[in-house]
Amino acid sequence: MKRVRSAIGAVCLAAGIASAASADEHFKVVGTWGTGAMFPEHEAPLWRTALPEASGGKITADIQAMTDLGLKGFETIKLLQTGVYDAGFGAYTYIASGNPVFEGIDLALVSGSTAENRKLVAAYEPVVAEAFDTIHGVKLLGSYPFPAQILVCRDAFAGLDDLKGRKIRVYSTTLGDMAEGLGGVSVTIPLGDVVPALQRGVIDCGVSSGISMYTAKWQDVVKYVYETPVSAGIAFLAMNKARWEALDADTRALIETEVDTFVDKAWAALADSEEQGVACLTGEGTECRYGAPADMTLVRAGEGDAAVRKQLLADFVLKRYADRCGDDCTARWNETAGAVIGAEARR
C-alpha cells in the first residue's frame, strides 16, 4: 500500500509526527497460525514490539493466533467486520469464497519469482482494498506473503502429469481447479486434519507451505515433495473500518509506516523460509532450524511440466476464475495482475 500512502507519509514526516501517536490506543488483534513461523516471527512482533516502541508506549495490543483461539480462517473477516477484533491477519483464500475478487491476488499456478509475485500483489492490491471497504467494511493495511505453497504426496509420482486419479487436499477453490485440471480429485480438509486423512487414505496428496507441513508432521505420512511451488500464499492485515476512522491522523500514519516495514520484512524473509521448508522436509540444502530434518524425496520438475502448468493455468485456473468473477471483475484482473505476468483470463 506504499504508493497510496506516499503523499500522506511525506506530510507527516515534514510535520515531524510520523514517529509518535497522539493518543493512547489499545488493540485486540487476531493472528494466523500459531504453529508456523509467520505468527511468532512477524505478525506478533509487529503488535507486541514494533508499534509499542515506535509510539513510545502509546500503542499496545493483545494478539493471539487464530489456532490458539480455536478459530477457523474464514471466521477472521467476520470478526473484524463486527468489531469483535480491532485488527487481524488472514489468508486471502479464506475470504475468496465470499467474493471471487479476492481470489485474484493468489491464483494457483500464477506464482513466479518473488519479485514478480510482489509486483502482481502491488498491482492488484487497490482492487482488493476497495472490495474490503465496500463488501466487508474493513480497512486493508497491507498484503504479505507466506512461504510458497508446495505439493506433497504419500506415494511416488514423476511430475504434474502423473497425478491423475489422486485425491489432493486443497484449501481454496483455485487450488481445487488446479487439482481437477490435473485429473485429480480436490478435497478440502483443515490443516490439522491432514495427517489422519493421509493415514486413512482419505487423501493421497496435499498442498501447504513446507514449514507448515513440517511443524504439522506431514513428513510422518508423506514421502514425496514436488520442487516447484503451485501457489504464492498471500495474506492480509486489515482493521475494522470504524476503529480505523476513529484514530487520529498521527496514529494512522504511524501504523501505516510500521505495517509497511512489516510487509517489507515478510517479503525479505521469503527465500529463507522457503529454503527452510525444503531443508526440513528433505534434508537437502541448508540446515533445518526447526528440528531434525525428514528424508522425503524431492521430485524435480519434468521436461513437460512447464507446458502442463501453462495449459492448466489457461484452461482451468484462469477460465474458471473468470467464470466465477464475471466480466467486470475479470477485466480488472487482466488490467492489473494479468498485465504484470502477461496472462489473460477468459470466460
PDB file of C-alpha atoms in Angstrom, residues 184-302:
ATOM      1  CA  GLY A 184      -7.223 -35.493  -9.620  1.00  0.00           C
ATOM      2  CA  VAL A 185      -9.966 -35.096  -7.034  1.00  0.00           C
ATOM      3  CA  SER A 186      -9.896 -31.953  -4.882  1.00  0.00           C
ATOM      4  CA  VAL A 187     -10.625 -32.476  -1.192  1.00  0.00           C
ATOM      5  CA  THR A 188     -10.928 -29.585   1.276  1.00  0.00           C
ATOM      6  CA  ILE A 189      -9.593 -30.525   4.722  1.00  0.00           C
ATOM      7  CA  PRO A 190      -8.349 -28.289   7.578  1.00  0.00           C
ATOM      8  CA  LEU A 191      -4.593 -28.288   8.131  1.00  0.00           C
ATOM      9  CA  GLY A 192      -4.878 -30.088  11.456  1.00  0.00           C
ATOM     10  CA  ASP A 193      -6.832 -32.989   9.929  1.00  0.00           C
ATOM     11  CA  VAL A 194      -4.450 -33.719   7.056  1.00  0.00           C
ATOM     12  CA  VAL A 195      -2.196 -36.295   8.751  1.00  0.00           C
ATOM     13  CA  PRO A 196      -5.020 -38.641   9.836  1.00  0.00           C
ATOM     14  CA  ALA A 197      -6.680 -38.177   6.435  1.00  0.00           C
ATOM     15  CA  LEU A 198      -3.459 -39.290   4.745  1.00  0.00           C
ATOM     16  CA  GLN A 199      -3.127 -42.223   7.136  1.00  0.00           C
ATOM     17  CA  ARG A 200      -6.673 -43.416   6.387  1.00  0.00           C
ATOM     18  CA  GLY A 201      -6.382 -42.924   2.635  1.00  0.00           C
ATOM     19  CA  VAL A 202      -8.981 -40.166   2.535  1.00  0.00           C
ATOM     20  CA  ILE A 203      -6.410 -38.152   0.572  1.00  0.00           C
ATOM     21  CA  ASP A 204      -3.240 -39.070  -1.299  1.00  0.00           C
ATOM     22  CA  CYS A 205      -1.567 -35.672  -1.628  1.00  0.00           C
ATOM     23  CA  GLY A 206      -1.766 -32.193  -0.138  1.00  0.00           C
ATOM     24  CA  VAL A 207      -0.821 -28.555  -0.604  1.00  0.00           C
ATOM     25  CA  SER A 208       0.607 -26.205   2.046  1.00  0.00           C
ATOM     26  CA  SER A 209       3.874 -24.423   2.811  1.00  0.00           C
ATOM     27  CA  GLY A 210       6.924 -26.502   3.631  1.00  0.00           C
ATOM     28  CA  ILE A 211       7.337 -25.215   7.189  1.00  0.00           C
ATOM     29  CA  SER A 212       3.618 -25.670   7.918  1.00  0.00           C
ATOM     30  CA  MET A 213       3.864 -29.257   6.698  1.00  0.00           C
ATOM     31  CA  TYR A 214       6.935 -29.905   8.798  1.00  0.00           C
ATOM     32  CA  THR A 215       5.530 -28.463  12.027  1.00  0.00           C
ATOM     33  CA  ALA A 216       2.258 -30.366  11.456  1.00  0.00           C
ATOM     34  CA  LYS A 217       4.230 -33.634  10.975  1.00  0.00           C
ATOM     35  CA  TRP A 218       3.116 -34.356   7.425  1.00  0.00           C
ATOM     36  CA  GLN A 219       6.528 -35.950   6.864  1.00  0.00           C
ATOM     37  CA  ASP A 220       5.417 -38.858   9.050  1.00  0.00           C
ATOM     38  CA  VAL A 221       2.980 -39.993   6.351  1.00  0.00           C
ATOM     39  CA  VAL A 222       4.100 -38.475   3.032  1.00  0.00           C
ATOM     40  CA  LYS A 223       7.371 -39.229   1.279  1.00  0.00           C
ATOM     41  CA  TYR A 224       7.488 -37.136  -1.909  1.00  0.00           C
ATOM     42  CA  VAL A 225       7.612 -33.342  -2.323  1.00  0.00           C
ATOM     43  CA  TYR A 226       7.386 -31.505  -5.648  1.00  0.00           C
ATOM     44  CA  GLU A 227      10.071 -28.827  -6.005  1.00  0.00           C
ATOM     45  CA  THR A 228       8.082 -26.161  -7.896  1.00  0.00           C
ATOM     46  CA  PRO A 229       5.502 -24.076  -5.951  1.00  0.00           C
ATOM     47  CA  VAL A 230       1.876 -24.270  -7.068  1.00  0.00           C
ATOM     48  CA  SER A 231       0.647 -21.099  -5.330  1.00  0.00           C
ATOM     49  CA  ALA A 232       2.108 -17.988  -3.722  1.00  0.00           C
ATOM     50  CA  GLY A 233       0.282 -17.921  -0.365  1.00  0.00           C
ATOM     51  CA  ILE A 234      -0.655 -14.240   0.017  1.00  0.00           C
ATOM     52  CA  ALA A 235      -2.180 -12.918   3.257  1.00  0.00           C
ATOM     53  CA  PHE A 236      -3.552  -9.612   4.534  1.00  0.00           C
ATOM     54  CA  LEU A 237      -3.623  -7.365   7.592  1.00  0.00           C
ATOM     55  CA  ALA A 238      -6.831  -5.372   7.988  1.00  0.00           C
ATOM     56  CA  MET A 239      -8.618  -3.283  10.621  1.00  0.00           C
ATOM     57  CA  ASN A 240     -12.264  -2.676  11.416  1.00  0.00           C
ATOM     58  CA  LYS A 241     -13.170   0.429   9.408  1.00  0.00           C
ATOM     59  CA  ALA A 242     -14.910   2.283  12.241  1.00  0.00           C
ATOM     60  CA  ARG A 243     -11.955   1.599  14.545  1.00  0.00           C
ATOM     61  CA  TRP A 244      -9.550   2.882  11.901  1.00  0.00           C
ATOM     62  CA  GLU A 245     -11.506   6.038  11.205  1.00  0.00           C
ATOM     63  CA  ALA A 246     -11.713   6.817  14.935  1.00  0.00           C
ATOM     64  CA  LEU A 247      -7.910   7.042  15.151  1.00  0.00           C
ATOM     65  CA  ASP A 248      -6.229  10.418  14.826  1.00  0.00           C
ATOM     66  CA  ALA A 249      -4.116  11.136  11.753  1.00  0.00           C
ATOM     67  CA  ASP A 250      -0.802  10.764  13.596  1.00  0.00           C
ATOM     68  CA  THR A 251      -1.688   7.296  14.857  1.00  0.00           C
ATOM     69  CA  ARG A 252      -2.898   6.159  11.443  1.00  0.00           C
ATOM     70  CA  ALA A 253       0.326   7.399   9.828  1.00  0.00           C
ATOM     71  CA  LEU A 254       2.470   5.611  12.405  1.00  0.00           C
ATOM     72  CA  ILE A 255       0.577   2.332  11.965  1.00  0.00           C
ATOM     73  CA  GLU A 256       0.889   2.546   8.179  1.00  0.00           C
ATOM     74  CA  THR A 257       4.623   3.150   8.430  1.00  0.00           C
ATOM     75  CA  GLU A 258       5.162   0.176  10.730  1.00  0.00           C
ATOM     76  CA  VAL A 259       2.924  -2.056   8.603  1.00  0.00           C
ATOM     77  CA  ASP A 260       4.966  -1.169   5.523  1.00  0.00           C
ATOM     78  CA  THR A 261       8.101  -2.221   7.410  1.00  0.00           C
ATOM     79  CA  PHE A 262       6.394  -5.461   8.481  1.00  0.00           C
ATOM     80  CA  VAL A 263       5.444  -6.199   4.854  1.00  0.00           C
ATOM     81  CA  ASP A 264       8.983  -5.484   3.635  1.00  0.00           C
ATOM     82  CA  LYS A 265      10.422  -7.850   6.241  1.00  0.00           C
ATOM     83  CA  ALA A 266       7.966 -10.612   5.322  1.00  0.00           C
ATOM     84  CA  TRP A 267       8.952 -10.405   1.651  1.00  0.00           C
ATOM     85  CA  ALA A 268      12.647 -10.245   2.538  1.00  0.00           C
ATOM     86  CA  ALA A 269      12.380 -13.393   4.678  1.00  0.00           C
ATOM     87  CA  LEU A 270      10.582 -15.368   1.982  1.00  0.00           C
ATOM     88  CA  ALA A 271      13.569 -17.030   0.318  1.00  0.00           C
ATOM     89  CA  ASP A 272      14.966 -18.234   3.639  1.00  0.00           C
ATOM     90  CA  SER A 273      11.563 -19.563   4.759  1.00  0.00           C
ATOM     91  CA  GLU A 274      11.119 -21.498   1.530  1.00  0.00           C
ATOM     92  CA  GLU A 275      14.642 -22.924   1.753  1.00  0.00           C
ATOM     93  CA  GLN A 276      13.881 -23.997   5.317  1.00  0.00           C
ATOM     94  CA  GLY A 277      10.743 -25.780   4.159  1.00  0.00           C
ATOM     95  CA  VAL A 278      12.669 -27.895   1.665  1.00  0.00           C
ATOM     96  CA  ALA A 279      15.576 -28.455   4.080  1.00  0.00           C
ATOM     97  CA  CYS A 280      13.336 -29.602   6.922  1.00  0.00           C
ATOM     98  CA  LEU A 281      11.291 -31.940   4.720  1.00  0.00           C
ATOM     99  CA  THR A 282      14.137 -33.461   2.704  1.00  0.00           C
ATOM    100  CA  GLY A 283      17.429 -32.790   4.482  1.00  0.00           C
ATOM    101  CA  GLU A 284      18.741 -31.121   1.310  1.00  0.00           C
ATOM    102  CA  GLY A 285      20.351 -27.692   1.153  1.00  0.00           C
ATOM    103  CA  THR A 286      20.686 -25.550   4.247  1.00  0.00           C
ATOM    104  CA  GLU A 287      20.417 -26.801   7.837  1.00  0.00           C
ATOM    105  CA  CYS A 288      16.870 -27.157   9.218  1.00  0.00           C
ATOM    106  CA  ARG A 289      16.429 -24.761  12.153  1.00  0.00           C
ATOM    107  CA  TYR A 290      13.122 -26.239  13.311  1.00  0.00           C
ATOM    108  CA  GLY A 291      14.290 -29.708  14.283  1.00  0.00           C
ATOM    109  CA  ALA A 292      15.677 -32.900  12.805  1.00  0.00           C
ATOM    110  CA  PRO A 293      15.160 -32.964   9.031  1.00  0.00           C
ATOM    111  CA  ALA A 294      12.934 -35.574   7.440  1.00  0.00           C
ATOM    112  CA  ASP A 295      14.096 -37.670   4.494  1.00  0.00           C
ATOM    113  CA  MET A 296      11.369 -37.009   1.929  1.00  0.00           C
ATOM    114  CA  THR A 297      12.264 -37.377  -1.749  1.00  0.00           C
ATOM    115  CA  LEU A 298      12.425 -34.129  -3.739  1.00  0.00           C
ATOM    116  CA  VAL A 299      10.627 -34.598  -7.064  1.00  0.00           C
ATOM    117  CA  ARG A 300      12.208 -32.450  -9.754  1.00  0.00           C
ATOM    118  CA  ALA A 301      10.047 -30.798 -12.395  1.00  0.00           C
ATOM    119  CA  GLY A 302       9.901 -32.964 -15.507  1.00  0.00           C
TER     120      GLY A 302
END
